[in-house]
């Protein structure tokens, strides 16, 4: 079984400050990990993914995420938040060794609010 | 432009009246999937398709049907909609069935069943 937890329903950050959106996962094997962003009235957009290799993954719009196997975490980060980063963020996991139907398990989402 | 399209974007209907939400992708993707998004529950997979004529149930398939007669289309059918199917629905596709390929999402269909 695979699952994702996003422990914070909402994260509030002042513009210009660093932001972190947390994600922990549970898989039986090794994971593929993804972050998606959803702007109001829009579909989800892919931000970045971890497959293998370097634990620090860089993605779109200046976002990055750090894979930590020992803590089973994949936190999303950005050094300097923008008001336009305000959106709903989803972490997702797929167990690369699983025959579970190739499902991508999503977290419940974290609402990021960046204030001017 | 590479995209996933869904129609309609908004739909209000009554209990029991059959409806179809269409989904089409122009990227020649093998894998397509339907999700529903509900507050506090995130995205839950309804059905997915690994290729033409190959479909399977996701986590919440009850009350839904799908078909995959062509590679580009993956309609979602509600034979007898009920109010608990009021939700925001997303279609998604990806290049390959499994592995590290990210999914591309449509803009969503907001369905209200009264």
Short mmCIF file of C-alpha atoms in Angstrom, two decimals:
data_model
loop_
_atom_site.label_atom_id
_atom_site.label_comp_id
_atom_site.label_asym_id
_atom_site.label_seq_id
_atom_site.Cartn_x
_atom_site.Cartn_y
_atom_site.Cartn_z
CA UNK A 1 0.00 0.00 0.00
CA UNK A 2 1.13 3.53 -0.64
CA UNK A 3 0.02 6.78 0.92
CA UNK A 4 0.91 10.41 1.25
CA UNK A 5 0.43 12.80 4.14
CA UNK A 6 0.45 16.56 3.97
CA UNK A 7 0.24 17.54 7.63
CA UNK A 8 -0.67 21.19 7.08
CA UNK A 9 -3.98 22.27 5.60
CA UNK A 10 -2.67 25.79 5.16
CA UNK A 11 0.70 27.52 5.14
CA UNK A 12 0.97 31.29 5.45
CA UNK A 13 4.14 33.09 4.36
CA UNK A 14 5.07 36.72 3.84
CA UNK A 15 6.29 37.64 0.38
CA UNK A 16 10.06 37.38 0.12
CA UNK A 17 10.36 34.82 2.90
CA UNK A 18 11.30 31.20 2.30
CA UNK A 19 8.47 28.70 2.17
CA UNK A 20 8.19 25.02 2.94
CA UNK A 21 5.23 22.75 2.23
CA UNK A 22 5.60 19.40 3.95
CA UNK A 23 4.98 15.94 2.58
CA UNK A 24 5.66 12.49 3.99
CA UNK A 25 5.02 9.24 2.23
CA UNK A 26 4.65 5.55 2.83
CA UNK A 27 5.42 2.91 0.21
CA UNK A 28 6.49 -0.69 0.39
CA UNK A 29 9.30 -0.18 -2.09
CA UNK A 30 11.12 2.80 -3.52
CA UNK A 31 9.06 5.80 -4.50
CA UNK A 32 8.54 8.09 -7.39
CA UNK A 33 7.50 11.41 -5.84
CA UNK A 34 5.75 14.36 -7.43
CA UNK A 35 4.55 17.84 -6.60
CA UNK A 36 1.64 19.48 -8.40
CA UNK A 37 0.14 22.95 -8.04
CA UNK A 38 -3.48 23.94 -8.58
CA UNK A 39 -4.38 27.56 -9.17
CA UNK A 40 -8.01 28.65 -8.68
CA UNK A 41 -10.36 27.26 -11.31
CA UNK A 42 -7.55 25.40 -13.03
CA UNK A 43 -6.37 21.82 -13.33
CA UNK A 44 -3.27 20.51 -11.62
CA UNK A 45 0.08 21.47 -13.07
CA UNK A 46 3.23 19.41 -12.67
CA UNK A 47 5.99 21.15 -10.68
CA UNK A 48 8.73 18.59 -10.16
CA UNK A 49 9.50 14.95 -9.50
CA UNK A 50 12.02 12.73 -7.81
CA UNK A 51 13.05 9.58 -9.64
CA UNK A 52 16.55 8.75 -8.45
CA UNK A 53 19.90 10.38 -7.92
CA UNK A 54 20.36 13.80 -6.37
CA UNK A 55 18.11 14.25 -3.37
CA UNK A 56 17.52 17.91 -4.20
CA UNK A 57 15.21 18.27 -7.17
CA UNK A 58 14.63 21.56 -8.96
CA UNK A 59 11.40 22.31 -10.74
CA UNK A 60 9.27 25.00 -12.28
CA UNK A 61 8.79 28.56 -10.98
CA UNK A 62 11.85 28.38 -8.70
CA UNK A 63 10.52 25.53 -6.58
CA UNK A 64 12.66 22.69 -5.32
CA UNK A 65 12.09 19.65 -3.17
CA UNK A 66 14.33 17.55 -1.00
CA UNK A 67 13.98 13.80 -0.87
CA UNK A 68 14.87 12.35 2.52
CA UNK A 69 14.68 8.57 2.54
CA UNK A 70 15.33 8.13 6.26
CA UNK A 71 12.50 10.51 7.15
CA UNK A 72 10.34 9.40 4.20
CA UNK A 73 9.77 13.03 3.34
CA UNK A 74 9.65 15.12 0.19
CA UNK A 75 9.17 18.72 1.31
CA UNK A 76 8.58 21.44 -1.25
CA UNK A 77 10.63 24.61 -0.83
CA UNK A 78 11.24 27.99 -2.36
CA UNK A 79 13.84 30.48 -1.16
CA UNK A 80 11.71 33.59 -1.70
CA UNK A 81 7.92 33.38 -1.92
CA UNK A 82 5.82 35.44 -4.33
CA UNK A 83 2.19 36.44 -3.92
CA UNK A 84 1.54 34.62 -7.20
CA UNK A 85 2.67 31.37 -5.55
CA UNK A 86 -0.58 31.33 -3.58
CA UNK A 87 -2.32 28.14 -4.64
CA UNK A 88 -3.15 24.60 -3.59
CA UNK A 89 -0.20 22.19 -3.58
CA UNK A 90 -0.43 18.44 -3.86
CA UNK A 91 2.22 15.85 -3.13
CA UNK A 92 1.87 12.47 -4.86
CA UNK A 93 3.64 9.12 -4.73
CA UNK A 94 3.89 6.03 -6.83
CA UNK A 95 5.60 2.88 -5.61
CA UNK A 96 8.00 1.99 -8.44
CA UNK A 97 7.92 -1.65 -7.49
CA UNK A 98 4.18 -1.93 -7.12
CA UNK A 99 1.62 -3.67 -9.28
CA UNK A 100 -1.14 -1.66 -7.66
CA UNK A 101 -2.57 -0.48 -10.93
CA UNK A 102 -0.10 2.28 -11.52
CA UNK A 103 -2.11 4.63 -9.35
CA UNK A 104 -0.69 7.93 -8.32
CA UNK A 105 -1.62 8.54 -4.69
CA UNK A 106 -2.24 12.17 -3.84
CA UNK A 107 -2.12 13.93 -0.52
CA UNK A 108 -5.08 16.02 0.58
CA UNK A 109 -3.41 19.22 -0.47
CA UNK A 110 -1.92 22.23 1.30
CA UNK A 111 -3.19 25.71 0.67
CA UNK A 112 -0.34 28.20 0.42
CA UNK A 113 -1.12 31.85 1.08
CA UNK A 114 1.60 34.40 0.43
CA UNK A 115 0.82 37.85 1.76
CA UNK A 116 2.34 41.08 0.47
CA UNK B 1 -0.70 22.98 -28.11
CA UNK B 2 -0.39 19.82 -26.02
CA UNK B 3 -3.40 19.60 -23.76
CA UNK B 4 -6.12 17.61 -22.08
CA UNK B 5 -9.60 18.95 -22.70
CA UNK B 6 -12.79 18.21 -20.81
CA UNK B 7 -16.39 19.04 -21.57
CA UNK B 8 -18.51 20.41 -20.14
CA UNK B 9 -16.65 22.57 -17.64
CA UNK B 10 -19.73 23.08 -15.52
CA UNK B 11 -22.83 20.91 -15.28
CA UNK B 12 -25.91 21.01 -13.07
CA UNK B 13 -28.19 18.02 -13.38
CA UNK B 14 -30.85 16.11 -11.50
CA UNK B 15 -30.69 12.76 -9.79
CA UNK B 16 -30.96 9.83 -12.16
CA UNK B 17 -30.38 11.67 -15.44
CA UNK B 18 -27.57 9.96 -17.32
CA UNK B 19 -24.63 12.14 -18.27
CA UNK B 20 -21.25 11.88 -19.94
CA UNK B 21 -18.18 13.99 -19.34
CA UNK B 22 -15.80 13.86 -22.26
CA UNK B 23 -12.02 13.87 -22.05
CA UNK B 24 -9.61 14.13 -24.92
CA UNK B 25 -5.81 14.42 -25.14
CA UNK B 26 -3.69 15.28 -28.18
CA UNK B 27 -0.35 13.96 -26.91
CA UNK B 28 -0.71 10.31 -27.97
CA UNK B 29 -0.57 9.28 -24.33
CA UNK B 30 -1.15 5.65 -23.40
CA UNK B 31 -2.40 6.21 -19.89
CA UNK B 32 -5.55 8.12 -18.97
CA UNK B 33 -7.29 8.49 -15.67
CA UNK B 34 -10.27 10.12 -13.97
CA UNK B 35 -10.13 11.68 -10.51
CA UNK B 36 -12.61 13.42 -8.32
CA UNK B 37 -11.58 16.19 -5.97
CA UNK B 38 -13.50 16.84 -2.78
CA UNK B 39 -12.63 19.28 0.03
CA UNK B 40 -10.46 17.67 2.66
CA UNK B 41 -10.10 14.47 0.65
CA UNK B 42 -7.69 15.52 -2.06
CA UNK B 43 -7.84 13.66 -5.37
CA UNK B 44 -9.18 10.15 -5.55
CA UNK B 45 -8.88 8.00 -8.62
CA UNK B 46 -12.13 6.74 -10.15
CA UNK B 47 -10.99 4.72 -13.17
CA UNK B 48 -7.91 4.48 -15.29
CA UNK B 49 -6.96 3.12 -18.67
CA UNK B 50 -3.59 1.71 -19.64
CA UNK B 51 -4.38 1.72 -23.35
CA UNK B 52 -7.20 1.30 -25.86
CA UNK B 53 -9.82 -1.16 -24.61
CA UNK B 54 -7.95 -1.60 -21.30
CA UNK B 55 -9.63 -0.03 -18.28
CA UNK B 56 -9.68 -0.76 -14.57
CA UNK B 57 -11.16 0.52 -11.35
CA UNK B 58 -9.46 3.04 -9.14
CA UNK B 59 -10.23 3.78 -5.51
CA UNK B 60 -13.80 5.08 -5.92
CA UNK B 61 -15.40 3.49 -9.02
CA UNK B 62 -18.93 2.99 -7.71
CA UNK B 63 -21.54 4.79 -9.80
CA UNK B 64 -19.20 5.46 -12.72
CA UNK B 65 -18.37 3.84 -16.04
CA UNK B 66 -15.67 4.55 -18.58
CA UNK B 67 -14.68 3.42 -22.03
CA UNK B 68 -11.51 3.70 -24.12
CA UNK B 69 -12.37 3.01 -27.74
CA UNK B 70 -9.80 5.42 -29.09
CA UNK B 71 -6.43 6.36 -27.69
CA UNK B 72 -7.22 10.05 -27.40
CA UNK B 73 -10.65 9.84 -25.70
CA UNK B 74 -11.67 8.61 -22.27
CA UNK B 75 -15.26 9.59 -21.40
CA UNK B 76 -16.66 9.30 -17.89
CA UNK B 77 -20.25 8.10 -17.71
CA UNK B 78 -22.65 8.50 -14.82
CA UNK B 79 -25.59 6.23 -15.59
CA UNK B 80 -27.75 7.42 -12.69
CA UNK B 81 -26.13 10.36 -10.94
CA UNK B 82 -26.75 10.92 -7.26
CA UNK B 83 -26.08 13.96 -5.06
CA UNK B 84 -23.00 12.31 -3.52
CA UNK B 85 -21.39 12.50 -6.95
CA UNK B 86 -21.41 16.28 -6.76
CA UNK B 87 -17.72 17.02 -7.11
CA UNK B 88 -14.92 18.47 -9.21
CA UNK B 89 -13.72 15.97 -11.77
CA UNK B 90 -10.35 15.87 -13.48
CA UNK B 91 -9.14 13.83 -16.40
CA UNK B 92 -5.41 13.19 -16.68
CA UNK B 93 -3.05 11.49 -19.09
CA UNK B 94 0.57 10.45 -19.18
CA UNK B 95 2.92 9.13 -21.82
CA UNK B 96 3.42 5.68 -20.37
CA UNK B 97 1.56 3.41 -18.04
CA UNK B 98 3.83 3.41 -15.05
CA UNK B 99 7.03 4.70 -13.70
CA UNK B 100 8.20 8.24 -13.44
CA UNK B 101 6.04 9.87 -16.07
CA UNK B 102 4.12 12.86 -14.79
CA UNK B 103 0.45 13.28 -15.52
CA UNK B 104 -1.14 16.11 -17.46
CA UNK B 105 -4.48 17.31 -16.16
CA UNK B 106 -7.51 18.76 -17.83
CA UNK B 107 -9.12 21.96 -16.54
CA UNK B 108 -11.77 20.15 -14.53
CA UNK B 109 -15.54 19.66 -14.68
CA UNK B 110 -17.61 20.91 -11.80
CA UNK B 111 -20.67 18.70 -11.46
CA UNK B 112 -23.66 19.42 -9.27
CA UNK B 113 -26.35 16.77 -8.86
CA UNK B 114 -29.57 17.97 -7.24
#
